[in-house]
Amino acid sequence: MTTHQQLTHQRGLTEPAAEAAIDQARRMLRLPTVRNQFLATADAAEREQLTYRGFLAELLMAECEDRQRRRSERRIKAAGFPRQKALRDFDFEANPNVPPAVVNALATCEWVRRGEPLCLIGDSGTGKSHLLISLGTEAAMAGFRVKYVLAARLVNELVEAADELVLNKTIARYGRVDLLCIDELGYLELDKRGADLLFQVLTDREETSSVAIASNESFGGWTRTFTDPRLCAAIVDRLTFNATIIETGTQSYRLSRTQAQQAAATS
């Protein structure tokens, strides 16, 4: 008799035999949470006098919730964020330039669902990367495929892919993610080839999949990054059409916090 037959034909099991059968079924069906939480859930169900249906619902809901958590963790890991950042840790009082209502609306991820861009513009220390990473994390937790990359690293990867004749494959790989987060755009000047390749990635995603960028330069200063004026205008057009634009300002709240802490220590 097969394992399946044994499981489906057994009747009147003792408690140890029932637990062994459940463990076998859990392995066959790949339900690790059922195995880990069965005894505790069964004991709680007995104390609370749950019906059989109520007990089964509790156990299966725990499995579903744990599976969703593991999927979210895999998507966050696949995104390649350099560090963990959460929206709840963003200090809106320290930077009043950032509107909480707009950020909370972005956290619903409707803009990702619609394939709209997000531009975070401001000086270093004003929270651009924090917002970029935390909003990207929210999207990953909501079920979207997300990829985080530094602008310079993305351009270098595209140049290498072009040299190795696999550019289309690389662009297609970035095109498969629902949200592409590009950080530190504007820190380095890009030559025309690099800018052209980045433009291809942005064009491939236009009005279909979201791009979120963080830049220390206002749009007017992007000509120092993209030295071809026409190409610069085209890239700005791609990134701002139907976009949410948040200007995080020029005052570094990290610097202000450090100065305040030093002043408090010496007073």
Coordinates of C-alpha atoms in Angstrom, one line a residue:
M1 CA 0.0 0.0 0.0
T2 CA 1.4 3.4 -0.9
T3 CA 1.9 6.2 1.6
H4 CA -1.1 8.0 0.0
Q5 CA -3.3 5.0 0.5
Q6 CA -2.1 4.6 4.1
L7 CA -3.0 8.2 4.8
T8 CA -6.4 8.1 3.2
H9 CA -7.5 4.7 4.6
Q10 CA -6.4 4.9 8.2
R11 CA -9.2 5.1 10.7
G12 CA -9.3 5.3 14.5
L13 CA -5.7 6.5 14.8
T14 CA -4.1 6.9 18.2
E15 CA -2.7 10.3 19.0
P16 CA 0.9 9.4 18.1
A17 CA -0.2 7.7 14.9
A18 CA -2.3 10.7 14.0
E19 CA 0.6 13.1 14.6
A20 CA 2.8 10.8 12.4
A21 CA 0.2 10.8 9.7
I22 CA -0.1 14.6 9.8
D23 CA 3.7 14.9 9.6
Q24 CA 3.7 12.6 6.5
A25 CA 1.0 14.6 4.8
R26 CA 2.8 17.8 5.7
R27 CA 5.9 16.6 3.9
M28 CA 4.0 15.4 0.9
L29 CA 2.0 18.6 0.6
R30 CA 5.0 20.8 1.5
L31 CA 3.3 22.6 4.5
P32 CA 6.0 23.4 7.0
T33 CA 3.9 25.8 9.0
V34 CA 1.3 23.1 9.5
R35 CA 4.0 20.8 11.0
N36 CA 5.4 23.6 13.2
Q37 CA 2.2 25.0 14.5
F38 CA -0.1 21.9 14.5
L39 CA 0.3 20.9 18.1
A40 CA 0.0 24.5 19.5
T41 CA -3.0 25.2 17.3
A42 CA -4.7 21.9 18.2
D43 CA -4.2 22.6 21.9
A44 CA -5.6 26.2 21.5
A45 CA -8.5 24.9 19.5
E46 CA -9.3 22.4 22.3
R47 CA -9.1 25.0 25.0
E48 CA -11.3 27.4 23.0
Q49 CA -13.6 24.6 21.9
L50 CA -13.3 25.4 18.2
T51 CA -15.2 23.4 15.7
Y52 CA -13.3 21.1 13.4
R53 CA -13.8 23.7 10.6
G54 CA -12.6 26.5 12.9
F55 CA -9.5 24.5 13.8
L56 CA -8.7 23.7 10.2
A57 CA -9.2 27.4 9.2
E58 CA -6.8 28.5 11.9
L59 CA -4.2 26.1 10.7
L60 CA -4.5 26.8 7.0
M61 CA -4.6 30.6 7.6
A62 CA -1.3 30.3 9.5
E63 CA 0.2 28.3 6.6
C64 CA -0.9 30.9 4.1
E65 CA 0.3 33.8 6.1
D66 CA 3.7 32.2 6.6
R67 CA 4.0 31.4 3.0
Q68 CA 3.2 35.0 2.0
R69 CA 5.9 36.2 4.5
R70 CA 8.5 33.9 3.0
R71 CA 7.6 35.0 -0.5
S72 CA 7.9 38.7 0.6
E73 CA 11.3 37.9 2.1
R74 CA 12.5 36.3 -1.2
R75 CA 11.3 39.3 -3.2
I76 CA 13.0 41.7 -0.9
K77 CA 16.2 39.7 -1.0
A78 CA 16.0 39.5 -4.8
A79 CA 15.6 43.3 -5.1
G80 CA 19.2 43.8 -3.9
F81 CA 18.6 46.6 -1.4
P82 CA 21.9 47.6 0.2
R83 CA 20.3 47.9 3.7
Q84 CA 17.0 47.7 5.4
K85 CA 14.8 50.8 5.5
A86 CA 11.2 51.1 6.7
L87 CA 8.8 53.9 6.1
R88 CA 7.8 53.9 9.8
D89 CA 11.4 55.0 10.6
F90 CA 11.4 58.0 8.3
D91 CA 11.4 61.2 10.3
F92 CA 8.9 63.5 8.7
E93 CA 9.4 66.1 11.4
A94 CA 13.1 66.3 10.7
N95 CA 12.4 67.0 7.0
P96 CA 9.2 68.9 6.5
N97 CA 9.8 69.1 2.8
V98 CA 8.6 65.5 2.5
P99 CA 4.7 65.4 2.6
P100 CA 3.5 62.4 4.7
A101 CA 0.2 62.2 2.8
V102 CA 2.0 61.7 -0.5
V103 CA 4.4 59.1 0.9
N104 CA 1.6 57.2 2.5
A105 CA -0.3 57.2 -0.8
L106 CA 2.8 55.9 -2.5
A107 CA 3.0 53.1 0.1
T108 CA -0.3 51.7 -1.3
C109 CA 1.8 50.9 -4.5
E110 CA -1.0 52.0 -6.8
W111 CA 1.6 53.9 -8.8
V112 CA 3.6 50.7 -9.4
R113 CA 0.4 49.0 -10.5
R114 CA -0.2 51.8 -13.0
G115 CA 3.5 51.8 -14.2
E116 CA 4.1 55.4 -13.1
P117 CA 7.5 56.9 -12.3
L118 CA 8.7 58.4 -9.0
C119 CA 11.4 61.0 -8.7
L120 CA 13.1 61.9 -5.4
I121 CA 15.2 65.0 -5.8
G122 CA 17.4 66.6 -3.1
D123 CA 20.8 66.9 -1.5
S124 CA 22.6 64.2 0.4
G125 CA 21.2 63.4 3.8
T126 CA 17.7 64.5 3.1
G127 CA 16.2 61.0 3.0
K128 CA 16.0 60.2 -0.7
S129 CA 17.6 56.7 -0.5
H130 CA 15.6 56.0 2.7
L131 CA 12.4 56.7 0.8
L132 CA 13.6 54.9 -2.4
I133 CA 14.5 51.7 -0.4
S134 CA 11.5 51.7 1.9
L135 CA 9.0 52.3 -0.9
G136 CA 10.7 49.6 -3.0
T137 CA 10.3 47.3 0.0
E138 CA 6.6 48.1 0.3
A139 CA 6.2 47.2 -3.4
A140 CA 8.1 43.9 -2.9
M141 CA 5.9 43.1 0.1
A142 CA 2.8 43.9 -2.0
G143 CA 3.8 41.2 -4.5
F144 CA 5.7 43.2 -7.1
R145 CA 9.1 42.3 -8.5
V146 CA 11.6 45.0 -7.6
K147 CA 15.2 45.7 -8.4
Y148 CA 17.4 48.3 -6.8
V149 CA 20.6 49.4 -8.5
L150 CA 23.1 52.3 -8.4
A151 CA 23.0 54.4 -11.6
A152 CA 26.7 54.0 -12.2
R153 CA 26.6 50.3 -11.6
L154 CA 23.6 49.9 -14.0
V155 CA 25.4 51.8 -16.7
N156 CA 28.6 49.8 -16.3
E157 CA 26.6 46.6 -16.5
L158 CA 24.9 47.8 -19.7
V159 CA 28.2 48.8 -21.3
E160 CA 29.7 45.4 -20.5
A161 CA 26.6 43.7 -21.8
A162 CA 26.9 45.6 -25.1
D163 CA 30.5 44.7 -25.4
E164 CA 29.7 41.0 -24.8
L165 CA 26.8 41.1 -27.3
V166 CA 24.1 40.3 -24.6
L167 CA 22.6 43.8 -24.3
N168 CA 19.1 42.8 -25.4
K169 CA 19.1 40.0 -22.8
T170 CA 20.2 42.4 -20.1
I171 CA 17.6 45.0 -21.0
A172 CA 15.0 42.3 -21.1
R173 CA 16.0 41.1 -17.6
Y174 CA 15.5 44.6 -16.2
G175 CA 12.3 44.9 -18.2
R176 CA 10.8 41.9 -16.3
V177 CA 10.7 43.7 -12.9
D178 CA 7.7 45.7 -12.0
L179 CA 9.7 48.5 -10.2
L180 CA 13.2 49.5 -11.1
C181 CA 14.8 51.7 -8.3
I182 CA 17.8 53.7 -9.6
D183 CA 19.8 55.4 -6.8
E184 CA 22.4 58.1 -7.0
L185 CA 21.5 59.3 -10.5
G186 CA 23.4 62.5 -11.1
Y187 CA 26.4 61.9 -9.0
L188 CA 28.6 61.0 -12.0
E189 CA 28.8 62.3 -15.5
L190 CA 27.9 59.7 -18.1
D191 CA 29.5 59.5 -21.5
K192 CA 27.1 59.4 -24.5
R193 CA 27.3 55.7 -24.8
G194 CA 26.4 55.0 -21.2
A195 CA 23.6 57.6 -21.4
D196 CA 22.2 56.1 -24.6
L197 CA 22.1 52.6 -23.0
L198 CA 20.4 53.9 -19.9
F199 CA 17.9 55.7 -22.2
Q200 CA 17.1 52.3 -23.8
V201 CA 16.3 50.8 -20.4
L202 CA 14.0 53.7 -19.6
T203 CA 12.3 53.6 -23.0
D204 CA 11.7 49.9 -22.7
R205 CA 9.8 50.6 -19.5
E206 CA 7.9 53.7 -20.6
E207 CA 4.2 53.8 -19.5
T208 CA 4.3 50.0 -18.7
S209 CA 6.5 49.5 -15.7
S210 CA 7.6 51.9 -13.0
V211 CA 11.0 53.5 -12.5
A212 CA 11.9 55.2 -9.2
I213 CA 15.0 57.4 -9.1
A214 CA 16.8 59.3 -6.4
S215 CA 19.0 62.2 -7.6
N216 CA 21.0 64.9 -5.8
E217 CA 20.6 67.1 -8.9
S218 CA 17.5 69.1 -9.9
F219 CA 16.3 68.4 -13.4
G220 CA 18.0 71.6 -14.6
G221 CA 21.3 70.3 -13.5
W222 CA 21.0 66.9 -15.3
T223 CA 22.9 68.3 -18.2
R224 CA 26.1 67.7 -16.2
T225 CA 25.2 64.0 -16.0
F226 CA 23.8 63.7 -19.5
T227 CA 26.0 65.9 -21.6
D228 CA 23.9 65.6 -24.8
P229 CA 21.1 68.2 -24.3
R230 CA 18.6 66.4 -26.5
L231 CA 19.2 63.1 -24.8
C232 CA 19.0 64.7 -21.4
A233 CA 15.6 66.3 -22.3
A234 CA 14.4 62.9 -23.5
I235 CA 15.4 61.1 -20.3
V236 CA 13.8 63.8 -18.2
D237 CA 10.6 63.5 -20.3
R238 CA 10.6 59.7 -19.7
L239 CA 11.0 60.0 -16.0
T240 CA 8.6 62.9 -15.3
F241 CA 5.6 61.9 -17.5
N242 CA 2.8 61.1 -15.0
A243 CA 5.4 61.0 -12.2
T244 CA 5.2 61.8 -8.6
I245 CA 8.0 64.2 -7.8
I246 CA 9.2 64.8 -4.2
E247 CA 11.8 67.4 -3.6
T248 CA 13.5 66.5 -0.3
G249 CA 15.3 69.8 0.0
T250 CA 18.9 70.9 0.7
Q251 CA 19.3 70.6 4.4
S252 CA 20.8 67.4 5.6
Y253 CA 18.8 66.2 8.6
R254 CA 21.5 63.6 9.3
L255 CA 24.0 66.4 9.7
S256 CA 21.5 68.5 11.7
R257 CA 20.9 65.5 14.0
T258 CA 24.7 64.9 14.5
Q259 CA 25.2 68.6 15.3
A260 CA 22.3 68.6 17.8
Q261 CA 23.7 65.4 19.5
Q262 CA 27.2 67.0 19.7
A263 CA 25.7 70.2 21.1
A264 CA 23.7 68.3 23.7
A265 CA 26.9 66.3 24.7
T266 CA 28.9 69.5 25.3
S267 CA 26.2 71.5 27.1

